[in-house]
């Protein structure tokens, strides 16, 4: 099997990670493209002594560490206005990039602390410390008002419990596109958690499009088929949770979505 064939199944999930880490489909996918270009340009440098997925993420991190444009003042100024830049700087000052990487790698991508340590080049004990640091920062994060769009009652209850336990307020639970839009217009949320397929065969994606046409709000999609929304070929979600999900995954995704939200002022 060629290296390309070995890496292909892991690319959608690398896109998920890149988007969550940067808070942007455009920026996240750009890092993934740069990673693939580096591998094609120098395949002999690809780590062959580890699992292909580990080698892929390791190469991604080499690119991330060598450029990291979302933390450099010059690149931030080029892509953000003054208000956005100040918010981005405030968030980066409160939660260090390395701690965010450790949390996302373990909670969202499912890597062990040992693997995460290999990917970000730190000892296992430091991975645990970094994750603890990130979680402590999350506890200080501004609380949000959350709209849940989910047609499966048990899953909706589970999500609602997680959201409330994190200290956020639930504005409502919608099971159809029309209901979701109506709830959002009636009580504007600060975050939306949306399933893809809804009760009346309507789409959570369409519901979110309707909402975003009225006002801006960070969105996290939940789906059993993430590969369909991680192709990099069209506008796709920045934040994505895979069913079945773990509590830690939801927590990390919510924290990261709010971390990049322009309208959310960081807690002091």
PDB file of C-alpha atoms in Angstrom:
ATOM      1  CA  UNK A   1       0.000   0.000   0.000  1.00  0.00           C
ATOM      2  CA  UNK A   2       1.366   3.423  -0.949  1.00  0.00           C
ATOM      3  CA  UNK A   3       1.910   6.163   1.612  1.00  0.00           C
ATOM      4  CA  UNK A   4      -0.923   8.158   0.074  1.00  0.00           C
ATOM      5  CA  UNK A   5      -3.309   5.245   0.520  1.00  0.00           C
ATOM      6  CA  UNK A   6      -2.228   4.852   4.139  1.00  0.00           C
ATOM      7  CA  UNK A   7      -2.811   8.520   4.913  1.00  0.00           C
ATOM      8  CA  UNK A   8      -6.080   9.048   3.004  1.00  0.00           C
ATOM      9  CA  UNK A   9      -8.438   7.695   5.744  1.00  0.00           C
ATOM     10  CA  UNK A  10      -6.911  10.077   8.293  1.00  0.00           C
ATOM     11  CA  UNK A  11      -7.134  13.292   6.285  1.00  0.00           C
ATOM     12  CA  UNK A  12     -10.752  14.197   7.218  1.00  0.00           C
ATOM     13  CA  UNK A  13      -9.874  14.013  10.893  1.00  0.00           C
ATOM     14  CA  UNK A  14      -6.706  16.038  10.436  1.00  0.00           C
ATOM     15  CA  UNK A  15      -8.924  18.687   8.834  1.00  0.00           C
ATOM     16  CA  UNK A  16     -11.192  18.551  11.882  1.00  0.00           C
ATOM     17  CA  UNK A  17      -8.200  19.055  14.151  1.00  0.00           C
ATOM     18  CA  UNK A  18      -6.717  21.842  12.041  1.00  0.00           C
ATOM     19  CA  UNK A  19     -10.015  23.719  11.937  1.00  0.00           C
ATOM     20  CA  UNK A  20     -10.583  23.381  15.674  1.00  0.00           C
ATOM     21  CA  UNK A  21      -7.025  24.457  16.452  1.00  0.00           C
ATOM     22  CA  UNK A  22      -7.181  27.563  14.253  1.00  0.00           C
ATOM     23  CA  UNK A  23     -10.888  28.338  14.625  1.00  0.00           C
ATOM     24  CA  UNK A  24     -11.246  28.497  10.854  1.00  0.00           C
ATOM     25  CA  UNK A  25     -11.951  26.091   8.012  1.00  0.00           C
ATOM     26  CA  UNK A  26      -9.812  28.213   5.699  1.00  0.00           C
ATOM     27  CA  UNK A  27      -6.804  28.361   8.004  1.00  0.00           C
ATOM     28  CA  UNK A  28      -7.130  24.769   9.205  1.00  0.00           C
ATOM     29  CA  UNK A  29      -7.415  23.361   5.704  1.00  0.00           C
ATOM     30  CA  UNK A  30      -4.480  25.518   4.644  1.00  0.00           C
ATOM     31  CA  UNK A  31      -2.310  23.813   7.245  1.00  0.00           C
ATOM     32  CA  UNK A  32      -3.477  20.412   6.027  1.00  0.00           C
ATOM     33  CA  UNK A  33      -2.606  21.296   2.449  1.00  0.00           C
ATOM     34  CA  UNK A  34       0.813  22.503   3.550  1.00  0.00           C
ATOM     35  CA  UNK A  35       1.297  19.232   5.415  1.00  0.00           C
ATOM     36  CA  UNK A  36       0.486  17.165   2.341  1.00  0.00           C
ATOM     37  CA  UNK A  37       2.697  19.330   0.167  1.00  0.00           C
ATOM     38  CA  UNK A  38       5.603  18.797   2.564  1.00  0.00           C
ATOM     39  CA  UNK A  39       5.072  15.033   2.487  1.00  0.00           C
ATOM     40  CA  UNK A  40       4.925  14.948  -1.311  1.00  0.00           C
ATOM     41  CA  UNK A  41       8.026  17.128  -1.574  1.00  0.00           C
ATOM     42  CA  UNK A  42      10.084  14.981   0.804  1.00  0.00           C
ATOM     43  CA  UNK A  43       8.469  11.564   1.341  1.00  0.00           C
ATOM     44  CA  UNK A  44      11.742  10.189   2.696  1.00  0.00           C
ATOM     45  CA  UNK A  45      11.379  12.501   5.717  1.00  0.00           C
ATOM     46  CA  UNK A  46       7.967  11.145   6.681  1.00  0.00           C
ATOM     47  CA  UNK A  47       8.186   9.253  10.014  1.00  0.00           C
ATOM     48  CA  UNK A  48       8.163   5.558   9.111  1.00  0.00           C
ATOM     49  CA  UNK A  49       8.760   4.173  12.592  1.00  0.00           C
ATOM     50  CA  UNK A  50       5.267   5.073  13.851  1.00  0.00           C
ATOM     51  CA  UNK A  51       1.652   4.533  12.814  1.00  0.00           C
ATOM     52  CA  UNK A  52       0.797   6.534   9.641  1.00  0.00           C
ATOM     53  CA  UNK A  53      -1.778   8.615  11.532  1.00  0.00           C
ATOM     54  CA  UNK A  54       0.832   9.615  14.094  1.00  0.00           C
ATOM     55  CA  UNK A  55       3.285  10.435  11.341  1.00  0.00           C
ATOM     56  CA  UNK A  56       0.673  12.577   9.582  1.00  0.00           C
ATOM     57  CA  UNK A  57      -0.172  14.602  12.681  1.00  0.00           C
ATOM     58  CA  UNK A  58       3.526  14.895  13.526  1.00  0.00           C
ATOM     59  CA  UNK A  59       4.185  16.420  10.120  1.00  0.00           C
ATOM     60  CA  UNK A  60       1.219  18.754  10.619  1.00  0.00           C
ATOM     61  CA  UNK A  61       2.720  19.945  13.887  1.00  0.00           C
ATOM     62  CA  UNK A  62       6.071  20.542  12.254  1.00  0.00           C
ATOM     63  CA  UNK A  63       4.289  22.862   9.810  1.00  0.00           C
ATOM     64  CA  UNK A  64       2.260  24.472  12.599  1.00  0.00           C
ATOM     65  CA  UNK A  65       5.351  25.189  14.693  1.00  0.00           C
ATOM     66  CA  UNK A  66       7.290  26.586  11.747  1.00  0.00           C
ATOM     67  CA  UNK A  67       4.601  29.043  10.633  1.00  0.00           C
ATOM     68  CA  UNK A  68       1.834  29.470  13.229  1.00  0.00           C
ATOM     69  CA  UNK A  69       0.493  32.508  11.456  1.00  0.00           C
ATOM     70  CA  UNK A  70      -2.485  32.880  13.739  1.00  0.00           C
ATOM     71  CA  UNK A  71      -0.162  33.922  16.558  1.00  0.00           C
ATOM     72  CA  UNK A  72       2.137  36.302  14.682  1.00  0.00           C
ATOM     73  CA  UNK A  73       1.224  39.999  14.861  1.00  0.00           C
ATOM     74  CA  UNK A  74       1.931  40.574  11.168  1.00  0.00           C
ATOM     75  CA  UNK A  75      -0.371  37.849   9.913  1.00  0.00           C
ATOM     76  CA  UNK A  76      -3.032  38.621  12.474  1.00  0.00           C
ATOM     77  CA  UNK A  77      -3.081  42.245  11.350  1.00  0.00           C
ATOM     78  CA  UNK A  78      -3.406  41.162   7.741  1.00  0.00           C
ATOM     79  CA  UNK A  79      -6.482  39.021   8.337  1.00  0.00           C
ATOM     80  CA  UNK A  80      -8.244  40.652  11.311  1.00  0.00           C
ATOM     81  CA  UNK A  81      -9.544  44.104  12.060  1.00  0.00           C
ATOM     82  CA  UNK A  82      -8.433  45.841  15.267  1.00  0.00           C
ATOM     83  CA  UNK A  83     -11.322  44.546  17.333  1.00  0.00           C
ATOM     84  CA  UNK A  84     -10.941  40.972  16.170  1.00  0.00           C
ATOM     85  CA  UNK A  85      -7.196  41.071  16.671  1.00  0.00           C
ATOM     86  CA  UNK A  86      -7.497  42.304  20.242  1.00  0.00           C
ATOM     87  CA  UNK A  87      -9.941  39.520  21.045  1.00  0.00           C
ATOM     88  CA  UNK A  88      -7.679  36.917  19.459  1.00  0.00           C
ATOM     89  CA  UNK A  89      -4.718  38.228  21.446  1.00  0.00           C
ATOM     90  CA  UNK A  90      -6.742  38.134  24.662  1.00  0.00           C
ATOM     91  CA  UNK A  91      -7.621  34.491  24.113  1.00  0.00           C
ATOM     92  CA  UNK A  92      -4.085  33.483  23.191  1.00  0.00           C
ATOM     93  CA  UNK A  93      -2.883  35.186  26.371  1.00  0.00           C
ATOM     94  CA  UNK A  94      -5.324  33.202  28.485  1.00  0.00           C
ATOM     95  CA  UNK A  95      -4.833  29.723  27.037  1.00  0.00           C
ATOM     96  CA  UNK A  96      -1.438  28.898  25.576  1.00  0.00           C
ATOM     97  CA  UNK A  97      -1.377  27.231  22.156  1.00  0.00           C
ATOM     98  CA  UNK A  98       0.444  24.182  23.515  1.00  0.00           C
ATOM     99  CA  UNK A  99      -2.212  23.527  26.149  1.00  0.00           C
ATOM    100  CA  UNK A 100      -4.928  23.808  23.497  1.00  0.00           C
ATOM    101  CA  UNK A 101      -3.069  21.351  21.321  1.00  0.00           C
ATOM    102  CA  UNK A 102      -2.752  18.854  24.170  1.00  0.00           C
ATOM    103  CA  UNK A 103      -6.450  19.120  25.010  1.00  0.00           C
ATOM    104  CA  UNK A 104      -7.663  18.795  21.436  1.00  0.00           C
ATOM    105  CA  UNK A 105      -5.311  15.916  20.647  1.00  0.00           C
ATOM    106  CA  UNK A 106      -6.508  13.887  23.620  1.00  0.00           C
ATOM    107  CA  UNK A 107     -10.147  14.942  24.030  1.00  0.00           C
ATOM    108  CA  UNK A 108     -11.168  15.456  20.405  1.00  0.00           C
ATOM    109  CA  UNK A 109      -8.752  13.340  18.381  1.00  0.00           C
ATOM    110  CA  UNK A 110      -8.536  10.490  20.888  1.00  0.00           C
ATOM    111  CA  UNK A 111      -4.760  10.239  21.127  1.00  0.00           C
ATOM    112  CA  UNK A 112      -3.223   8.790  24.273  1.00  0.00           C
ATOM    113  CA  UNK A 113      -1.077  11.112  26.420  1.00  0.00           C
ATOM    114  CA  UNK A 114       1.944   9.199  25.137  1.00  0.00           C
ATOM    115  CA  UNK A 115       0.993   9.833  21.518  1.00  0.00           C
ATOM    116  CA  UNK A 116       0.118  13.470  22.227  1.00  0.00           C
ATOM    117  CA  UNK A 117       3.516  13.907  23.856  1.00  0.00           C
ATOM    118  CA  UNK A 118       5.168  12.554  20.736  1.00  0.00           C
ATOM    119  CA  UNK A 119       3.148  14.884  18.520  1.00  0.00           C
ATOM    120  CA  UNK A 120       3.910  18.088  20.414  1.00  0.00           C
ATOM    121  CA  UNK A 121       7.359  16.922  21.562  1.00  0.00           C
ATOM    122  CA  UNK A 122       6.865  16.955  25.338  1.00  0.00           C
ATOM    123  CA  UNK A 123       7.005  14.350  28.099  1.00  0.00           C
ATOM    124  CA  UNK A 124       3.843  12.477  29.053  1.00  0.00           C
ATOM    125  CA  UNK A 125       3.721  14.159  32.464  1.00  0.00           C
ATOM    126  CA  UNK A 126       3.798  17.531  30.742  1.00  0.00           C
ATOM    127  CA  UNK A 127       0.882  16.507  28.524  1.00  0.00           C
ATOM    128  CA  UNK A 128      -1.174  15.866  31.645  1.00  0.00           C
ATOM    129  CA  UNK A 129      -0.152  19.249  33.037  1.00  0.00           C
ATOM    130  CA  UNK A 130      -0.999  21.010  29.786  1.00  0.00           C
ATOM    131  CA  UNK A 131      -4.443  19.400  29.629  1.00  0.00           C
ATOM    132  CA  UNK A 132      -5.072  20.378  33.247  1.00  0.00           C
ATOM    133  CA  UNK A 133      -3.999  23.926  32.409  1.00  0.00           C
ATOM    134  CA  UNK A 134      -6.388  24.054  29.458  1.00  0.00           C
ATOM    135  CA  UNK A 135      -9.256  22.699  31.559  1.00  0.00           C
ATOM    136  CA  UNK A 136      -8.548  25.287  34.250  1.00  0.00           C
ATOM    137  CA  UNK A 137      -8.759  28.008  31.621  1.00  0.00           C
ATOM    138  CA  UNK A 138     -12.070  26.590  30.428  1.00  0.00           C
ATOM    139  CA  UNK A 139     -13.465  26.907  33.933  1.00  0.00           C
ATOM    140  CA  UNK A 140     -12.752  30.646  33.748  1.00  0.00           C
ATOM    141  CA  UNK A 141     -14.321  31.008  30.319  1.00  0.00           C
ATOM    142  CA  UNK A 142     -17.382  33.179  29.860  1.00  0.00           C
ATOM    143  CA  UNK A 143     -20.595  31.211  30.111  1.00  0.00           C
ATOM    144  CA  UNK A 144     -22.716  30.979  26.993  1.00  0.00           C
ATOM    145  CA  UNK A 145     -26.404  30.611  26.193  1.00  0.00           C
ATOM    146  CA  UNK A 146     -26.715  27.484  24.072  1.00  0.00           C
ATOM    147  CA  UNK A 147     -29.313  26.339  21.552  1.00  0.00           C
ATOM    148  CA  UNK A 148     -29.357  22.575  20.989  1.00  0.00           C
ATOM    149  CA  UNK A 149     -30.688  21.222  17.684  1.00  0.00           C
ATOM    150  CA  UNK A 150     -31.098  17.456  18.073  1.00  0.00           C
ATOM    151  CA  UNK A 151     -34.029  15.178  17.274  1.00  0.00           C
ATOM    152  CA  UNK A 152     -32.995  12.108  19.302  1.00  0.00           C
ATOM    153  CA  UNK A 153     -34.371  12.664  22.835  1.00  0.00           C
ATOM    154  CA  UNK A 154     -31.729  10.671  24.719  1.00  0.00           C
ATOM    155  CA  UNK A 155     -28.855  12.353  22.895  1.00  0.00           C
ATOM    156  CA  UNK A 156     -30.487  15.761  23.358  1.00  0.00           C
ATOM    157  CA  UNK A 157     -30.815  15.140  27.094  1.00  0.00           C
ATOM    158  CA  UNK A 158     -27.211  13.994  27.268  1.00  0.00           C
ATOM    159  CA  UNK A 159     -25.977  17.116  25.474  1.00  0.00           C
ATOM    160  CA  UNK A 160     -28.157  19.342  27.627  1.00  0.00           C
ATOM    161  CA  UNK A 161     -26.747  17.770  30.782  1.00  0.00           C
ATOM    162  CA  UNK A 162     -23.176  18.261  29.600  1.00  0.00           C
ATOM    163  CA  UNK A 163     -23.842  21.872  28.623  1.00  0.00           C
ATOM    164  CA  UNK A 164     -25.490  22.701  31.950  1.00  0.00           C
ATOM    165  CA  UNK A 165     -22.787  20.904  33.948  1.00  0.00           C
ATOM    166  CA  UNK A 166     -20.231  23.109  32.203  1.00  0.00           C
ATOM    167  CA  UNK A 167     -22.064  26.130  33.563  1.00  0.00           C
ATOM    168  CA  UNK A 168     -23.775  27.188  30.346  1.00  0.00           C
ATOM    169  CA  UNK A 169     -27.477  27.994  29.954  1.00  0.00           C
ATOM    170  CA  UNK A 170     -29.683  26.105  27.475  1.00  0.00           C
ATOM    171  CA  UNK A 171     -32.062  28.416  25.620  1.00  0.00           C
ATOM    172  CA  UNK A 172     -33.991  25.550  24.041  1.00  0.00           C
ATOM    173  CA  UNK A 173     -33.911  22.168  22.333  1.00  0.00           C
ATOM    174  CA  UNK A 174     -35.194  22.013  18.748  1.00  0.00           C
ATOM    175  CA  UNK A 175     -35.970  18.868  16.761  1.00  0.00           C
ATOM    176  CA  UNK A 176     -36.721  20.391  13.334  1.00  0.00           C
ATOM    177  CA  UNK A 177     -35.310  23.141  11.128  1.00  0.00           C
ATOM    178  CA  UNK A 178     -38.297  25.422  11.557  1.00  0.00           C
ATOM    179  CA  UNK A 179     -38.354  24.952  15.320  1.00  0.00           C
ATOM    180  CA  UNK A 180     -34.624  25.679  15.544  1.00  0.00           C
ATOM    181  CA  UNK A 181     -34.955  28.927  13.630  1.00  0.00           C
ATOM    182  CA  UNK A 182     -37.985  29.992  15.656  1.00  0.00           C
ATOM    183  CA  UNK A 183     -36.212  29.322  18.960  1.00  0.00           C
ATOM    184  CA  UNK A 184     -33.113  31.192  17.802  1.00  0.00           C
ATOM    185  CA  UNK A 185     -35.150  34.223  16.778  1.00  0.00           C
ATOM    186  CA  UNK A 186     -37.142  34.178  20.012  1.00  0.00           C
ATOM    187  CA  UNK A 187     -34.139  33.855  22.329  1.00  0.00           C
ATOM    188  CA  UNK A 188     -30.831  34.568  20.602  1.00  0.00           C
ATOM    189  CA  UNK A 189     -28.161  32.027  21.675  1.00  0.00           C
ATOM    190  CA  UNK A 190     -24.432  32.597  22.023  1.00  0.00           C
ATOM    191  CA  UNK A 191     -23.623  29.107  20.758  1.00  0.00           C
ATOM    192  CA  UNK A 192     -25.421  26.473  18.679  1.00  0.00           C
ATOM    193  CA  UNK A 193     -24.934  22.706  18.909  1.00  0.00           C
ATOM    194  CA  UNK A 194     -26.580  21.130  15.868  1.00  0.00           C
ATOM    195  CA  UNK A 195     -27.187  17.605  14.659  1.00  0.00           C
ATOM    196  CA  UNK A 196     -27.110  17.142  10.884  1.00  0.00           C
ATOM    197  CA  UNK A 197     -30.228  15.027  10.271  1.00  0.00           C
ATOM    198  CA  UNK A 198     -33.408  16.184  12.008  1.00  0.00           C
ATOM    199  CA  UNK A 199     -36.775  14.624  12.835  1.00  0.00           C
ATOM    200  CA  UNK A 200     -38.770  15.749   9.799  1.00  0.00           C
ATOM    201  CA  UNK A 201     -35.951  14.894   7.382  1.00  0.00           C
ATOM    202  CA  UNK A 202     -34.906  18.525   7.436  1.00  0.00           C
ATOM    203  CA  UNK A 203     -31.254  19.464   7.789  1.00  0.00           C
ATOM    204  CA  UNK A 204     -29.453  20.906  10.771  1.00  0.00           C
ATOM    205  CA  UNK A 205     -27.081  22.520   8.289  1.00  0.00           C
ATOM    206  CA  UNK A 206     -29.992  24.359   6.652  1.00  0.00           C
ATOM    207  CA  UNK A 207     -31.289  25.394  10.062  1.00  0.00           C
ATOM    208  CA  UNK A 208     -27.906  26.856  10.921  1.00  0.00           C
ATOM    209  CA  UNK A 209     -27.715  28.647   7.564  1.00  0.00           C
ATOM    210  CA  UNK A 210     -31.091  30.249   8.294  1.00  0.00           C
ATOM    211  CA  UNK A 211     -29.907  31.350  11.731  1.00  0.00           C
ATOM    212  CA  UNK A 212     -26.585  32.697  10.466  1.00  0.00           C
ATOM    213  CA  UNK A 213     -28.455  34.727   7.865  1.00  0.00           C
ATOM    214  CA  UNK A 214     -29.965  36.676  10.771  1.00  0.00           C
ATOM    215  CA  UNK A 215     -26.998  36.957  13.158  1.00  0.00           C
ATOM    216  CA  UNK A 216     -23.523  35.581  13.776  1.00  0.00           C
ATOM    217  CA  UNK A 217     -23.068  32.802  16.313  1.00  0.00           C
ATOM    218  CA  UNK A 218     -20.466  30.038  16.741  1.00  0.00           C
ATOM    219  CA  UNK A 219     -21.738  26.600  15.717  1.00  0.00           C
ATOM    220  CA  UNK A 220     -20.669  23.056  16.549  1.00  0.00           C
ATOM    221  CA  UNK A 221     -22.084  20.288  14.366  1.00  0.00           C
ATOM    222  CA  UNK A 222     -22.669  16.769  15.662  1.00  0.00           C
ATOM    223  CA  UNK A 223     -22.755  13.875  13.206  1.00  0.00           C
ATOM    224  CA  UNK A 224     -22.188  10.141  12.911  1.00  0.00           C
ATOM    225  CA  UNK A 225     -20.607  10.688   9.489  1.00  0.00           C
ATOM    226  CA  UNK A 226     -17.921  13.373   9.928  1.00  0.00           C
ATOM    227  CA  UNK A 227     -16.073  12.413   6.738  1.00  0.00           C
ATOM    228  CA  UNK A 228     -18.950  13.888   4.714  1.00  0.00           C
ATOM    229  CA  UNK A 229     -18.298  17.332   6.193  1.00  0.00           C
ATOM    230  CA  UNK A 230     -14.499  17.202   6.201  1.00  0.00           C
ATOM    231  CA  UNK A 231     -13.694  16.986   2.510  1.00  0.00           C
ATOM    232  CA  UNK A 232     -12.063  20.399   2.186  1.00  0.00           C
ATOM    233  CA  UNK A 233     -13.837  20.831  -1.176  1.00  0.00           C
ATOM    234  CA  UNK A 234     -16.558  23.303  -0.128  1.00  0.00           C
ATOM    235  CA  UNK A 235     -17.602  25.522   2.787  1.00  0.00           C
ATOM    236  CA  UNK A 236     -17.806  23.146   5.745  1.00  0.00           C
ATOM    237  CA  UNK A 237     -18.105  23.345   9.556  1.00  0.00           C
ATOM    238  CA  UNK A 238     -15.183  24.591  11.594  1.00  0.00           C
ATOM    239  CA  UNK A 239     -16.157  22.625  14.695  1.00  0.00           C
ATOM    240  CA  UNK A 240     -17.389  19.057  14.425  1.00  0.00           C
ATOM    241  CA  UNK A 241     -18.158  16.361  17.014  1.00  0.00           C
ATOM    242  CA  UNK A 242     -18.447  12.731  16.008  1.00  0.00           C
ATOM    243  CA  UNK A 243     -21.239  10.485  17.306  1.00  0.00           C
ATOM    244  CA  UNK A 244     -20.979   8.654  19.615  1.00  0.00           C
ATOM    245  CA  UNK A 245     -19.190  11.341  21.586  1.00  0.00           C
ATOM    246  CA  UNK A 246     -17.448  11.573  24.928  1.00  0.00           C
ATOM    247  CA  UNK A 247     -18.177  14.285  27.481  1.00  0.00           C
ATOM    248  CA  UNK A 248     -14.585  15.486  27.191  1.00  0.00           C
ATOM    249  CA  UNK A 249     -14.985  15.911  23.430  1.00  0.00           C
ATOM    250  CA  UNK A 250     -18.054  18.114  23.809  1.00  0.00           C
ATOM    251  CA  UNK A 251     -16.327  20.130  26.512  1.00  0.00           C
ATOM    252  CA  UNK A 252     -13.237  20.708  24.364  1.00  0.00           C
ATOM    253  CA  UNK A 253     -15.296  21.650  21.308  1.00  0.00           C
ATOM    254  CA  UNK A 254     -17.461  24.126  23.221  1.00  0.00           C
ATOM    255  CA  UNK A 255     -14.416  25.705  24.834  1.00  0.00           C
ATOM    256  CA  UNK A 256     -12.628  26.069  21.518  1.00  0.00           C
ATOM    257  CA  UNK A 257     -15.660  27.475  19.697  1.00  0.00           C
ATOM    258  CA  UNK A 258     -16.149  30.113  22.402  1.00  0.00           C
ATOM    259  CA  UNK A 259     -12.406  30.771  22.477  1.00  0.00           C
ATOM    260  CA  UNK A 260     -12.557  32.094  18.914  1.00  0.00           C
ATOM    261  CA  UNK A 261     -15.977  33.724  19.149  1.00  0.00           C
ATOM    262  CA  UNK A 262     -15.628  37.418  18.360  1.00  0.00           C
ATOM    263  CA  UNK A 263     -18.670  38.358  20.409  1.00  0.00           C
ATOM    264  CA  UNK A 264     -17.646  36.568  23.604  1.00  0.00           C
ATOM    265  CA  UNK A 265     -15.569  38.580  26.027  1.00  0.00           C
ATOM    266  CA  UNK A 266     -13.109  36.354  27.948  1.00  0.00           C
ATOM    267  CA  UNK A 267     -13.815  35.962  31.630  1.00  0.00           C
ATOM    268  CA  UNK A 268     -11.490  37.816  33.982  1.00  0.00           C
TER     269      UNK A 268
END
